Coordinates of C-alpha atoms in Angstrom, one line a residue:
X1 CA 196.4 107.3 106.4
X2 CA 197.0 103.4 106.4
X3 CA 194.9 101.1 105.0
X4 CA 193.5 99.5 108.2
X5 CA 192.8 103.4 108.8
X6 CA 191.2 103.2 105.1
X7 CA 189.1 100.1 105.6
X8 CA 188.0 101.4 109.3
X9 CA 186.4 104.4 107.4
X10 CA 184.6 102.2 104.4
X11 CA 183.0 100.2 107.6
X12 CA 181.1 103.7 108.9
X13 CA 177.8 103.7 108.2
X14 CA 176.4 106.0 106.1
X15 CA 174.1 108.3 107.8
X16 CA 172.0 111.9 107.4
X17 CA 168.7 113.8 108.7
X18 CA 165.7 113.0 108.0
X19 CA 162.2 113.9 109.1
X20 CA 160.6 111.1 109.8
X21 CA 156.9 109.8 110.4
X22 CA 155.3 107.0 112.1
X23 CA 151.9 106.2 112.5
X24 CA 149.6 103.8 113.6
X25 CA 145.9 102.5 113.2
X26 CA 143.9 103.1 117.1
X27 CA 142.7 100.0 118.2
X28 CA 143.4 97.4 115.2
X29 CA 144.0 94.7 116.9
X30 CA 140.5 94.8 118.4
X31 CA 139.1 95.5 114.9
X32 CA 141.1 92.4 113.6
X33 CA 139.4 90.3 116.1
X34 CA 136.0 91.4 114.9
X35 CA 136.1 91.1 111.4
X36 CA 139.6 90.7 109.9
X37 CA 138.1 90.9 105.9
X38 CA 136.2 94.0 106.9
X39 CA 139.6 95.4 108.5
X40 CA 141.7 94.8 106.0
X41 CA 139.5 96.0 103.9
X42 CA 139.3 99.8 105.5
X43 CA 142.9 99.6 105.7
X44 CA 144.0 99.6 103.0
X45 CA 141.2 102.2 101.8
X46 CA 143.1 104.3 104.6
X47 CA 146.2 103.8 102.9
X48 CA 145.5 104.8 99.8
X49 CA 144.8 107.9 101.9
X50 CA 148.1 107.9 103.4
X51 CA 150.4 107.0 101.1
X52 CA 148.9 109.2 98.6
X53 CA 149.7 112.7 100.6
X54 CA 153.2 111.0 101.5
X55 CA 153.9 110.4 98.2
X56 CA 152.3 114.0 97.1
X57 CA 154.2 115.8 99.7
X58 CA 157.7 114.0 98.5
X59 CA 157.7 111.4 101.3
X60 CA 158.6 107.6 101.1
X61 CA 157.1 104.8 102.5
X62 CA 160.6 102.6 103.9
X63 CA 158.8 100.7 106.7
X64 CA 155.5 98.9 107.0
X65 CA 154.1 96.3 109.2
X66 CA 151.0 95.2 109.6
X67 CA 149.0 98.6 109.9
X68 CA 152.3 100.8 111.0
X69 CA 153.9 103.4 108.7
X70 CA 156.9 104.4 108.7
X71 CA 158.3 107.1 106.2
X72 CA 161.0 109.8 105.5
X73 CA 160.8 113.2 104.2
X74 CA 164.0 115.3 103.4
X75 CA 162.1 118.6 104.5
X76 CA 160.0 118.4 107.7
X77 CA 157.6 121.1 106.4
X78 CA 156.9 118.2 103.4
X79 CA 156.3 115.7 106.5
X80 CA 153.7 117.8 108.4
X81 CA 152.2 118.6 105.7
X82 CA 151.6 115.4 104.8
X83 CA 150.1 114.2 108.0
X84 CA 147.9 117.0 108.8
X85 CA 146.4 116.0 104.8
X86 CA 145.6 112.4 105.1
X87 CA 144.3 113.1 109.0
X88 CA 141.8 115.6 107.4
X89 CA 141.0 113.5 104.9
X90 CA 140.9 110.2 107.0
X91 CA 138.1 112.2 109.4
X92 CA 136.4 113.2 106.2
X93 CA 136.4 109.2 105.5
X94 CA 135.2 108.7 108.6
X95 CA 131.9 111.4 108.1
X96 CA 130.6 109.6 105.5
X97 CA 131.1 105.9 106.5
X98 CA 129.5 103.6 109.1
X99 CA 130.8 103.4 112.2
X100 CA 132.5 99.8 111.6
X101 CA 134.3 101.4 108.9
X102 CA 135.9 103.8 110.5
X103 CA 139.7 104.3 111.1
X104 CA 141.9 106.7 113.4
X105 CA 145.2 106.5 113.2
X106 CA 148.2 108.6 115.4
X107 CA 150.9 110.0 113.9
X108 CA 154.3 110.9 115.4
X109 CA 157.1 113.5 113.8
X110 CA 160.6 113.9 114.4
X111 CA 163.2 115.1 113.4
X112 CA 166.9 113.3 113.4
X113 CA 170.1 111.8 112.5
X114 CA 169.1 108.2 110.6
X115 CA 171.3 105.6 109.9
X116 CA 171.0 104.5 105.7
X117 CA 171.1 100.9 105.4
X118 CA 169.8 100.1 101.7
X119 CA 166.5 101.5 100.9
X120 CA 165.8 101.0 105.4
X121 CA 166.4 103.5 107.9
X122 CA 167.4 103.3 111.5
X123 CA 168.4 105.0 114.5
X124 CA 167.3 107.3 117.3
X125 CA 165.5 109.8 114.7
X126 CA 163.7 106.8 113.6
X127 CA 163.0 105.5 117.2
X128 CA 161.9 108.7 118.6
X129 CA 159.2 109.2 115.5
X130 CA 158.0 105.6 116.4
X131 CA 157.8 106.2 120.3
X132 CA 156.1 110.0 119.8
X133 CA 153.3 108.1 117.8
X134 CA 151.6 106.4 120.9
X135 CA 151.5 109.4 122.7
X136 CA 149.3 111.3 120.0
X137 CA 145.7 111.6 120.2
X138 CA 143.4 109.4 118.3
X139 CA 143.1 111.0 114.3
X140 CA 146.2 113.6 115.9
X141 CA 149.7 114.3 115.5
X142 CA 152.4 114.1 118.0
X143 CA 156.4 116.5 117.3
X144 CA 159.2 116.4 118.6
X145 CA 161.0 119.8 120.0
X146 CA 163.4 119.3 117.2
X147 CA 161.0 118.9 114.5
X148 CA 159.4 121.7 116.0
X149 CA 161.7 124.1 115.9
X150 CA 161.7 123.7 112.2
X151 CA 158.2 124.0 111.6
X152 CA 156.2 126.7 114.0
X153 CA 157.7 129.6 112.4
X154 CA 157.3 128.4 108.8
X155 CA 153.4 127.1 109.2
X156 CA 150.1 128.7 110.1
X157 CA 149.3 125.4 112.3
X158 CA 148.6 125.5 116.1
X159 CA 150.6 124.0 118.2
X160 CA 150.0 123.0 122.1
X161 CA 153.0 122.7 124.6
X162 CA 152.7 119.4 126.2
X163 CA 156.4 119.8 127.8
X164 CA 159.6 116.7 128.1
X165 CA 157.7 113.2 127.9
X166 CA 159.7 110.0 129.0
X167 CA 159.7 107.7 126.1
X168 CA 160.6 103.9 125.9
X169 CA 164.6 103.3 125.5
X170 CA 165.3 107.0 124.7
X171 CA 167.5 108.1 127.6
X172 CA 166.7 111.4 127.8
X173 CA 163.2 112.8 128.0
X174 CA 161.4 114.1 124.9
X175 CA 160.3 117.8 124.2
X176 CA 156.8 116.6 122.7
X177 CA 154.4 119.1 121.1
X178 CA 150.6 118.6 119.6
X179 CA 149.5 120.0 116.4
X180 CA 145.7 121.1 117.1
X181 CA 143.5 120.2 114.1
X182 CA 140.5 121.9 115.7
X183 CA 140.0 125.4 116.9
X184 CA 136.7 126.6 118.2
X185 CA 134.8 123.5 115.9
X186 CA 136.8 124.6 113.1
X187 CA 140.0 123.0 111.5
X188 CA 142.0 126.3 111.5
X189 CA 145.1 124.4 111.3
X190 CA 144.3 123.0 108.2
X191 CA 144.4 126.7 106.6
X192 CA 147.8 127.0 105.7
X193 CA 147.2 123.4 103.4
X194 CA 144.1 124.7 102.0
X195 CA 146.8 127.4 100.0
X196 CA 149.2 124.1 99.7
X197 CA 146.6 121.8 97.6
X198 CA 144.4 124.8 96.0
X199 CA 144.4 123.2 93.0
X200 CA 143.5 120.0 93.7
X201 CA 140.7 121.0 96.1
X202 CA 139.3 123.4 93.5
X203 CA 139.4 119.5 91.3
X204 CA 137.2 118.1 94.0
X205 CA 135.0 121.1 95.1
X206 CA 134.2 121.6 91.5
X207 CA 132.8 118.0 90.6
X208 CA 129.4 117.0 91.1
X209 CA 126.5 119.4 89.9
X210 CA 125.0 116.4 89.2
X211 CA 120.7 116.3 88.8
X212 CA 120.2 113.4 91.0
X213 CA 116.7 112.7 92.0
X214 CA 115.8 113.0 95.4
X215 CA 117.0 111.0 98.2
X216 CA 119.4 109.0 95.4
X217 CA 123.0 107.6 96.4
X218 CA 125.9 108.6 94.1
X219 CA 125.0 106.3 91.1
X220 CA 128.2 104.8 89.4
X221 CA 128.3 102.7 86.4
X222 CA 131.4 100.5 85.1
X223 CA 131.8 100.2 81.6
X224 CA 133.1 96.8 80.0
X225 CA 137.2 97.3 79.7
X226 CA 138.8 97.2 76.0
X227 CA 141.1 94.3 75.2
X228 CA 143.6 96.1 73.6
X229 CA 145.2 92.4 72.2
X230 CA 142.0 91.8 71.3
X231 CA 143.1 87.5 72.0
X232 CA 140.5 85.3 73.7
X233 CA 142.4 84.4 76.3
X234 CA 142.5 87.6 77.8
X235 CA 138.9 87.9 77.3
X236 CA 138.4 85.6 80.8
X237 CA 140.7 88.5 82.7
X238 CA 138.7 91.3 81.4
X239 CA 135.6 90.3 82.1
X240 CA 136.5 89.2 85.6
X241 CA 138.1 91.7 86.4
X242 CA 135.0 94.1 85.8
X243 CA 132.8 91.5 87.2
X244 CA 134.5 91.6 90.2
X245 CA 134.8 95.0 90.5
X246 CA 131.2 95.2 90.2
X247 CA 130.5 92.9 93.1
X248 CA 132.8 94.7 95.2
X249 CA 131.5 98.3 95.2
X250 CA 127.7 96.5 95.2
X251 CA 128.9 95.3 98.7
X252 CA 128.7 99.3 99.9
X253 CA 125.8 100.5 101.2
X254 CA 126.4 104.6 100.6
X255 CA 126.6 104.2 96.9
X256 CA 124.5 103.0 94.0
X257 CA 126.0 100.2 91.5
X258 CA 124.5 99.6 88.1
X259 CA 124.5 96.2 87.3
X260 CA 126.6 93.1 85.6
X261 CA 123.8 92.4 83.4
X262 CA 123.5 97.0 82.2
X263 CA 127.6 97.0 82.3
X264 CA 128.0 93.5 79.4
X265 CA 125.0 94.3 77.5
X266 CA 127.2 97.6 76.2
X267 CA 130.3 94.9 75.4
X268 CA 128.9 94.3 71.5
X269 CA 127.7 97.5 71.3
X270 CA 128.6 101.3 70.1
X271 CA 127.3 103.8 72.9
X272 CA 127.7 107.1 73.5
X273 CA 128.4 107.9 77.5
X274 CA 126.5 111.2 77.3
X275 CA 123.7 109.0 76.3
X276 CA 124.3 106.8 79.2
X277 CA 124.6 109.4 81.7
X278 CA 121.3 111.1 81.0
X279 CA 119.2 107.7 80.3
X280 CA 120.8 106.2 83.9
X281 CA 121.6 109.9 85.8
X282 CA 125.1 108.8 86.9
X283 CA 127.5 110.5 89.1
X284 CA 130.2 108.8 88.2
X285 CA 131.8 106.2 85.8
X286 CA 134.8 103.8 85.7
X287 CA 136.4 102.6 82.4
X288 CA 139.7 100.5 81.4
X289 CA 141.9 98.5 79.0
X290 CA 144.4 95.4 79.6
X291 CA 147.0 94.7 77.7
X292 CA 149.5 91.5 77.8
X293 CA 152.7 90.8 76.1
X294 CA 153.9 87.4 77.0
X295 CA 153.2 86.7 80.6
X296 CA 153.0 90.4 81.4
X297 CA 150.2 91.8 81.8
X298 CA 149.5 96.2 82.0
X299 CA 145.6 97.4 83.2
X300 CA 144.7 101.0 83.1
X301 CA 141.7 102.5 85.4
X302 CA 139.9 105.6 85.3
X303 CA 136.8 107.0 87.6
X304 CA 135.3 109.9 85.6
X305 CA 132.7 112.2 87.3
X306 CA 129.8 112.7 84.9
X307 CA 129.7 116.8 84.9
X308 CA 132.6 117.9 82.2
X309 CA 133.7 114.5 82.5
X310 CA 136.7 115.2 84.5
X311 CA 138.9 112.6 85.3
X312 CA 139.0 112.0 89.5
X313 CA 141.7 109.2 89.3
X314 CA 143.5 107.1 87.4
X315 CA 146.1 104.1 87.8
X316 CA 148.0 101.9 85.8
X317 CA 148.7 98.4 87.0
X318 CA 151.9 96.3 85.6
X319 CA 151.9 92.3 86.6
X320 CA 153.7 88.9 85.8
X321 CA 150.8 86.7 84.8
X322 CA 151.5 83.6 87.0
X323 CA 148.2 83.4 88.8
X324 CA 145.7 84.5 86.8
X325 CA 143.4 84.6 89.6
X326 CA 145.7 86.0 92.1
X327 CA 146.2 88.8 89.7
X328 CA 142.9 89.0 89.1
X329 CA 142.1 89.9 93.1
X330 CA 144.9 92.0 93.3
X331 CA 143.8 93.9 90.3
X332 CA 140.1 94.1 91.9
X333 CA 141.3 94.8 95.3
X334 CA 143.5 98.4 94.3
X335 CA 140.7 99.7 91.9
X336 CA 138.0 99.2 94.3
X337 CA 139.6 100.8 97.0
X338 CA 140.5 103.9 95.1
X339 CA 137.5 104.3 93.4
X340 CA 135.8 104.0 96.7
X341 CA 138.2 106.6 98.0
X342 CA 137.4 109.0 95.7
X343 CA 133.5 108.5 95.4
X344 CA 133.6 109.1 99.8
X345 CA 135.8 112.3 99.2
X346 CA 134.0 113.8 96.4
X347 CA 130.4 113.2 97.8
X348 CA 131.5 114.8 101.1
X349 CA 132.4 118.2 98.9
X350 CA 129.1 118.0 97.2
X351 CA 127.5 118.1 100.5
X352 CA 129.4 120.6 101.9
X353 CA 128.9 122.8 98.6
X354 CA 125.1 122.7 99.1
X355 CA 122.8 125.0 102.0
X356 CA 121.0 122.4 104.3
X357 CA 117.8 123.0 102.4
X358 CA 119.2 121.8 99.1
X359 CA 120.5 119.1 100.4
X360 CA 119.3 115.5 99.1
X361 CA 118.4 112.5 102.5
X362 CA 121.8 111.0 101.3
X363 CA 124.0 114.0 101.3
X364 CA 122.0 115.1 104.5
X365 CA 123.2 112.1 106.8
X366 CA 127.1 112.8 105.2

């Protein structure tokens, strides 16, 4: 072989298969124009949502704009999944929050030969993911024949025949496919996931026994953070950052925040959270630490459900301490979110635990 043979090879990209998923929030340029904070806001609740069952079902995340996804899976089993999970739990979001909250998004799935350019991807088996995704059904999922053919015989999912679709600058028509998330009222096709994430349902279905009074909102208390440096300086961050926090979640109406002044009048003092819990009957509680070294700076977050004290999330956060106050917002931003994520998901298992008479006003509207 000569070398200009040599160097023609080195020039050919690198490619391989790839499952691939695209989806995309229904109507979010409409929701920009009526309230752009409140948007952004949801969204990024949603993708906590998302990119936590990508990430869970060994997906990545290579594409993102605005409030598109785009993410590879090596095993298309992994990458449907993953959608049917955060579309089940994006409806359950949706059950429990008001109506300006809520957020559909269509999901498309194929199945192809990608071309690997750094950590992007690119190609027909990306394009074809990206031009399925419009043709889904608000809060559905739209395959490819290809994709298909992997997945039918592998998963108890239902799937409907919707036959060769034209799709923009594909030249050839597309063998599309639906994946029904509702049978009869029921999500049947969620069955074969129930045996996928047993354990962590049996997590959420076994958290709040909780003796909330009647007609009470899940109560949740945030205790002051430790300043592991124990320095002044970071004294400002700490408290702001739980201050902020605070005034966040209060800004929800379908949960209950006890306030600034409860949360800093523990800061000087010993207490005991089993003490807490039964003197304020919480259903939940979020605690922390921040640590700094130079201009780094590493917070930790946890939101603990008061029965067992079992531990619903947790997160760590690393950041270069340029802007203390952009940091700060950051910080404020990601904790509220999931904590808010968790509190919508876990209240909707309480209430679906409970018979209709048992069930509290709250818990009753979910």
């Amino acid at each position: 072989m000569t070398n200009s043979e040599f160097s023609l090879f080195d020039r050919r990209p690198k490619r391989k298969l790839a499952a691939i998923l695209a989806a995309d929030v229904v109507g979010f340029s409409k929701m920009m124009g009526e309230n752009e904070d409140r948007t952004l806001r949801n969204l990024k609740a949603c993708r906590e949502i998302t990119d936590g069952a990508i990430r869970e079902h060994h997906g990545r995340v290579f594409g993102t704009a605005g409030d598109s996804i785009i993410a590879e899976f090596a095993s298309p089993v992994d990458a449907i999944l993953a959608a049917v999970e955060f579309q089940k739990n994006l409806r359950d979001r949706n059950s429990i929050v008001p109506a300006e909250d809520q957020m559909e998004f269509r999901v498309g799935l194929n199945l192809g030969d990608v071309i690997v350019e750094g950590d992007n991807l690119f190609g027909d088996g990306v394009n074809v993911a990206a031009r399925l995704e419009p043709l889904a059904k608000p809060g559905g999922i739209c395959i490819s024949g290809k994709f298909y053919e992997e997945v039918h015989r592998k998963l108890e999912l239902i799937f409907e025949n919707v036959g060769p679709r034209e799709v923009k600058n594909i030249d050839n028509p597309v063998q599309t496919y639906d994946v029904i998330l509702d049978q009869d009222g029921e999500k049947s096709s969620l069955k074969k996931l129930d045996s996928v994430n047993e354990n962590r349902k049996a997590e959420a279905n076994s958290i709040l026994q909780n003796q909330q009074p009647e007609n009470s909102k899940p109560r949740i208390m945030l205790f002051p953070f430790r300043n592991l440096n124990n320095q002044e300086d970071n004294e400002f961050l700490v408290d702001g950052i739980v201050d902020d926090i605070i005034t966040e979640l209060s800004m929800i109406n379908s949960i209950e925040v006890m306030s600034r002044e409860t949360t800093f009048d523990l800061k000087e003092k010993h207490f005991e959270i089993k003490d807490l819990n039964e003197k304020y009957n919480l259903s939940y509680f979020v605690t922390g630490s921040i640590r700094s070294a130079g201009k780094k700076v590493r917070v930790n977050a946890e939101l603990t459900d008061t029965t067992g004290h079992r531990s619903l999330w947790s997160a760590r956060f690393d950041k270069v301490m340029d802007d203390v106050f952009e940091i700060q917002d950051e910080l404020v931003r990601k904790i509220s979110d999931s904590v808010l994520n968790e509190i919508e998901v876990t209240s909707l298992n309480r209430a679906k635990r409970k018979p209709t008479e048992d069930l509290n006003s709250y818990e009753f509207l979910l």
